[in-house]
Coordinates of C-alpha atoms in Angstrom, one line a residue:
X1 CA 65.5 100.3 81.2
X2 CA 63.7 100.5 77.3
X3 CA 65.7 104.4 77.4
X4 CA 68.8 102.8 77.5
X5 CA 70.3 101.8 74.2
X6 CA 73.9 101.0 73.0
X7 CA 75.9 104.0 71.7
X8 CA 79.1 101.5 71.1
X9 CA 78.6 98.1 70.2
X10 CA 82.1 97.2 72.3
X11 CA 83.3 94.0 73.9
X12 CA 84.8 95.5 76.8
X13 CA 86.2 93.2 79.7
X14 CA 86.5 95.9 82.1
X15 CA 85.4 99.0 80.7
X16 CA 86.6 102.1 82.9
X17 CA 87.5 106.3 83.4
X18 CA 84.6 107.7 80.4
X19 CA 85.4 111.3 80.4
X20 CA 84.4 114.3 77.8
X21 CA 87.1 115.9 75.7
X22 CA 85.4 119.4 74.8
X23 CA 88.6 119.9 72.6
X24 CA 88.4 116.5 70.8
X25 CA 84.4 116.5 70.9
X26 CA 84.7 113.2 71.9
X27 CA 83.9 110.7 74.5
X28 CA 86.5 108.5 75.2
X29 CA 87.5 105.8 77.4
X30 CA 89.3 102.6 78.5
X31 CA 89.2 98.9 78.8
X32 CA 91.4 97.8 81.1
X33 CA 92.7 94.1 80.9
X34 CA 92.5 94.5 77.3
X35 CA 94.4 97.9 76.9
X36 CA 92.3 99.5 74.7
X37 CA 91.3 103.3 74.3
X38 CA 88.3 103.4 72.4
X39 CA 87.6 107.2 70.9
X40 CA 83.6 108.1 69.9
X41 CA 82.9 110.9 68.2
X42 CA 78.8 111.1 69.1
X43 CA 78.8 114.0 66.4
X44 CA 79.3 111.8 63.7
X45 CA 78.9 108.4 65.1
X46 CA 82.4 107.6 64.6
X47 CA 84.8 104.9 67.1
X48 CA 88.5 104.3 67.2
X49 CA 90.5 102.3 69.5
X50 CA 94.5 102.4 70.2
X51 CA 96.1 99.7 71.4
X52 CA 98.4 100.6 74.6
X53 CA 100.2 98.4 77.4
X54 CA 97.8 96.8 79.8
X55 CA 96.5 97.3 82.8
X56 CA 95.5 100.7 81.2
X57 CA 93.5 102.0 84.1
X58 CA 92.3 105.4 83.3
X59 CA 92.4 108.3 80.8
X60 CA 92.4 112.0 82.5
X61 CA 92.5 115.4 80.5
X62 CA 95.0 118.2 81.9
X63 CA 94.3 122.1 81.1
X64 CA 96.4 121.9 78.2
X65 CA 94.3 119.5 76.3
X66 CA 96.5 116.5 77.1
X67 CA 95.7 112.7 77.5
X68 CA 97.5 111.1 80.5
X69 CA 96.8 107.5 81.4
X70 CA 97.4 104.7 84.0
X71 CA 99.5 102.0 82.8
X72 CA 100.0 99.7 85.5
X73 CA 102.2 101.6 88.0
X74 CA 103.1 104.2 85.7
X75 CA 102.0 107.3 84.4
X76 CA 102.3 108.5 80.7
X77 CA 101.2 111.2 78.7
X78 CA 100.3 110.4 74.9
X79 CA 100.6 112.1 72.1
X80 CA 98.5 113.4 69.2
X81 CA 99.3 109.8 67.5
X82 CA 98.6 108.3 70.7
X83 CA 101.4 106.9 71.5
X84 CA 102.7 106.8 75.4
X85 CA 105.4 108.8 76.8
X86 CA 106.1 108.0 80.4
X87 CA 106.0 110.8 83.0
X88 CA 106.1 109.7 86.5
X89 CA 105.9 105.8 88.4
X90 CA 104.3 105.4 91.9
X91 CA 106.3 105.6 95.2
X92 CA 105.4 102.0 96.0
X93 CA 106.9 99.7 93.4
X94 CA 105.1 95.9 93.5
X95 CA 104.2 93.5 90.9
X96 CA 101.3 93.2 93.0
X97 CA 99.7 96.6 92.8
X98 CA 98.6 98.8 90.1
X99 CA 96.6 102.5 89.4
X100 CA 92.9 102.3 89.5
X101 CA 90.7 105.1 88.9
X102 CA 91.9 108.6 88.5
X103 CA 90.6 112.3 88.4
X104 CA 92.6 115.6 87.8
X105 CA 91.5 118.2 90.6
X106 CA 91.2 121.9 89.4
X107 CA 94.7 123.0 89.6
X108 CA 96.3 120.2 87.8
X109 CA 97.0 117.8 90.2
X110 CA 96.6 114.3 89.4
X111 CA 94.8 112.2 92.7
X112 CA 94.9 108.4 91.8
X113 CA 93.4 105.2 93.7
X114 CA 96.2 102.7 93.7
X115 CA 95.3 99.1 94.5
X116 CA 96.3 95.7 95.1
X117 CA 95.1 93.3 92.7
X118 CA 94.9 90.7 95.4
X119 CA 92.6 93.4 97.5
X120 CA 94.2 92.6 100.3
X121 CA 92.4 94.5 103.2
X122 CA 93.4 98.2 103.8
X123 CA 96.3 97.8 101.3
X124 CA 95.3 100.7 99.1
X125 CA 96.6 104.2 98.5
X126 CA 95.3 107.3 97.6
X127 CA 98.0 109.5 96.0
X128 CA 98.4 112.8 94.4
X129 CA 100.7 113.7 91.6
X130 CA 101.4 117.5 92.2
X131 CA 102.1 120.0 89.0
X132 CA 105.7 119.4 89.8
X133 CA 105.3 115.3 89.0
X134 CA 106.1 114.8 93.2
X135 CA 103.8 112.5 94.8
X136 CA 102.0 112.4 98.0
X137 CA 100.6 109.8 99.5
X138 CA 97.3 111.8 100.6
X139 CA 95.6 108.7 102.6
X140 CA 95.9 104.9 102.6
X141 CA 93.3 102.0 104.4
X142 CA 91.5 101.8 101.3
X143 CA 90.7 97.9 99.8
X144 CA 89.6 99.0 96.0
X145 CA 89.6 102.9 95.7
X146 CA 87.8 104.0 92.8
X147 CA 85.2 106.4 91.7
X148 CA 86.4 110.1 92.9
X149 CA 85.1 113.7 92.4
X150 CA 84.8 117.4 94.1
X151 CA 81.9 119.1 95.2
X152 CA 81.3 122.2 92.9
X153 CA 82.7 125.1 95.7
X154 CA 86.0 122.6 95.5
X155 CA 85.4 122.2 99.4
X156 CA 84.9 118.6 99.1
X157 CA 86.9 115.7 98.0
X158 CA 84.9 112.4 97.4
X159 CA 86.3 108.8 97.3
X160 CA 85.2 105.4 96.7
X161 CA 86.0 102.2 98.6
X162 CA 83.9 99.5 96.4
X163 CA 85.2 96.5 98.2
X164 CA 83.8 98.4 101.5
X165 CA 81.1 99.8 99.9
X166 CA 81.7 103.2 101.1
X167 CA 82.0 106.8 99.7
X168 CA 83.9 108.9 101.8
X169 CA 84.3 112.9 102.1
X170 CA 87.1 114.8 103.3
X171 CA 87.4 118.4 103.7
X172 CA 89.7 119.7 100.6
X173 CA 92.1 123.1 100.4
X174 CA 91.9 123.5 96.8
X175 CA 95.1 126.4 97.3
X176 CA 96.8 123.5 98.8
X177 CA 95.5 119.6 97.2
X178 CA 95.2 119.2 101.3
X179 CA 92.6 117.1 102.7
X180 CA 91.4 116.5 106.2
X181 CA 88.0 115.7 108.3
X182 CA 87.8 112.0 106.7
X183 CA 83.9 110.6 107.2
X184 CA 81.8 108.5 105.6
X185 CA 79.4 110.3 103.3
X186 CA 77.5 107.3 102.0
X187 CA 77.5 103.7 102.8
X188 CA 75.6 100.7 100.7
X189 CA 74.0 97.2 101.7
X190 CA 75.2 93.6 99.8
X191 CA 71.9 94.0 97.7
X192 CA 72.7 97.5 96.2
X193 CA 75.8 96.5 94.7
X194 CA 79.3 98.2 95.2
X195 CA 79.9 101.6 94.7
X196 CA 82.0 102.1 91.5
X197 CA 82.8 104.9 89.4
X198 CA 81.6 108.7 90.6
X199 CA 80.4 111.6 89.5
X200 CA 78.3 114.7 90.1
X201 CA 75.7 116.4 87.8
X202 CA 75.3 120.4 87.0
X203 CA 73.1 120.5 90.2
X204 CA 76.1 119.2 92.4
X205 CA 74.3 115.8 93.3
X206 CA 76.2 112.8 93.0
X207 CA 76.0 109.5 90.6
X208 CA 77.7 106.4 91.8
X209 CA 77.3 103.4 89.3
X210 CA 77.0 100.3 90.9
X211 CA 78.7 97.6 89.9
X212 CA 77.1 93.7 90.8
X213 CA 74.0 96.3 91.5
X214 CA 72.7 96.9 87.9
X215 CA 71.9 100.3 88.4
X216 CA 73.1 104.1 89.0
X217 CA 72.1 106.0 92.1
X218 CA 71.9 109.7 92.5
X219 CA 72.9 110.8 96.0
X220 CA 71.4 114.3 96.9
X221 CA 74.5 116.4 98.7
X222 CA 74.1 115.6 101.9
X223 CA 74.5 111.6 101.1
X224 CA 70.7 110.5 100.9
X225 CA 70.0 108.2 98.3
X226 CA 67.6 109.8 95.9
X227 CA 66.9 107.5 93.0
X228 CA 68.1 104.4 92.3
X229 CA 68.0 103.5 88.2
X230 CA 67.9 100.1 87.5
X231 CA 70.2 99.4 84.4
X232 CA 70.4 96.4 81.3
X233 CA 74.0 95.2 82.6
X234 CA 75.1 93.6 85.7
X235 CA 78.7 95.3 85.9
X236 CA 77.9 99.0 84.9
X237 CA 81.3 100.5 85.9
X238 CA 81.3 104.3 85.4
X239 CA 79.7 107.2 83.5
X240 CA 79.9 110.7 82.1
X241 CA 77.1 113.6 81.5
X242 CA 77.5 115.0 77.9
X243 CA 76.2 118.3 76.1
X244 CA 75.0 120.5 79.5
X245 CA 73.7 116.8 81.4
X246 CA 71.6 116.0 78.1
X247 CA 73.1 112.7 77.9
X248 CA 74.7 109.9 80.4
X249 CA 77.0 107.2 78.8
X250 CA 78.0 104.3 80.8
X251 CA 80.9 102.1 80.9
X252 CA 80.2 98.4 81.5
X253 CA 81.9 95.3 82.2
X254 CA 82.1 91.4 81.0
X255 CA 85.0 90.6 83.2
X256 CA 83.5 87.7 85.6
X257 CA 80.2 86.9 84.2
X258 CA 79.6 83.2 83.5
X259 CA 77.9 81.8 79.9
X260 CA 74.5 82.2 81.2
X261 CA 75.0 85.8 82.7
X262 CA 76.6 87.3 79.7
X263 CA 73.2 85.5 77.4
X264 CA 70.7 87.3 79.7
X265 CA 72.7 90.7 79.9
X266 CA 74.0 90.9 76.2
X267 CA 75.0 94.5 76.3
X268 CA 77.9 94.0 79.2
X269 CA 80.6 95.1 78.0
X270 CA 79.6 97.5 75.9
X271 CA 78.9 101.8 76.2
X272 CA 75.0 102.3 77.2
X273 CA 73.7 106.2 76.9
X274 CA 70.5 106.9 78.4
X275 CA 68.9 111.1 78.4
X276 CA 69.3 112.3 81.7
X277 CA 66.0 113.9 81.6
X278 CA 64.5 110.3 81.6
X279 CA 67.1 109.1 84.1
X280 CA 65.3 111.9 86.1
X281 CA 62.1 111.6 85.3

């Protein structure tokens, strides 16, 4: 844990969705009860945030350079001044539920985790937003979808259930955003934490940060656990690899923590970068 140091001094609640923006050269993103995008520019060390209707659940590049976001059940694009501009609204209208975590697949379609804030039992939805802005409700069951990603050959669609503490695989038609074959790829124990947000490295092995598990584990592609790195934070929520997998930042949470907790992990809440190469090592 001495490799990992704070690259943003934030004070996120519920930090969430980092992705790299090769066109902004920038990480950047959100904190969700608190509706913030926060910008960094690792180049020159510079932060901005912009202030945008909460829950703001994730942040997505398209192909065309674009920001779209998840505000509550809707789905807007911003602008170069950031401001929002909506574009689509879920087929399930409820006070009750909201977009969660979020990933744009390699044709343009938009596959979002949609949850109920309650977490009722097998009340979530995974949906896709096609390039035409038509949904379609790809699977449901889920309790708190989150992290998601595609295996390198775009053969295989990963998704997170961190309330079950399962990743799941499905076969994926890439020509088609169909999926079938649903299993379970990866399941975790009480002690490891829950499965949170997901990725996967140049090698095509998986990350899945572990939230309530103070680490990040590195799944080989078969679904074996093959490291498990302890972490500085309770509630590490997501993560991104930067410059060719040289470095990992990580999102982190406050959001729950009582007085003492948040006094013995004083860097919850804000963005942690480790080198991979020491992650690895």
């Amino acid at each position: 844990m001495s490799d990992i140091h704070i690259a943003v001094r934030t004070q996120n609640i519920l930090g969430e969705s980092p992705i790299w923006s090769y066109s902004r050269q920038s990480l950047l993103w959100v904190d969700t009860y608190q509706g913030i995008l926060s910008v960094f520019h690792p180049n020159t060390a510079t932060y901005s945030t912009y202030n945008l209707p909460k829950p703001l659940s994730f942040v997505v590049e398209n192909n065309k350079s674009e920001l779209i976001v998840g505000i509550g059940s809707q789905i807007a694009k911003l602008d170069t001044q950031y401001h929002w501009h909506l574009i689509a609204t879920a087929p399930l209208l409820d006070a009750e539920y909201r977009f969660n975590d979020a990933k744009m697949d390699a044709q343009g379609r938009l596959w979002c985790g949609f949850i109920n804030e309650q977490l009722k039992e097998n009340s979530g939805y995974l949906y896709c937003l096609d390039q035409t802005r038509n949904w379609i409700i790809a699977d449901d069951g889920f309790t708190l979808i989150n992290g998601l990603a595609w295996s390198h050959d775009n053969q295989t669609l990963f998704v997170t259930d961190s309330i079950k503490r399962i990743i799941y695989a499905y076969d994926f038609y890439l020509s088609t955003g169909n999926i079938a074959n649903k299993r379970i790829f990866a399941e975790f124990g009480e002690l490891d934490g829950k499965p949170d947000g997901l990725i996967i490295d140049n090698q095509g092995y998986l990350l899945s940060v572990m939230f309530d598990g103070s680490a990040i584990i590195r799944l080989s592609p078969d679904g074996k656990t093959l490291k498990r790195y302890p972490l500085s934070v309770k509630r590490p929520t997501s993560c991104c690899l930067v410059n060719n997998d040289t470095d990992l930042y990580i999102t982190t949470a406050c959001l729950g923590l009582t007085a003492p907790e948040q006094v013995t992990s004083p860097q919850s809440g804000c963005l942690l970068k480790v080198s991979y190469q020491q992650f690895l090592s």
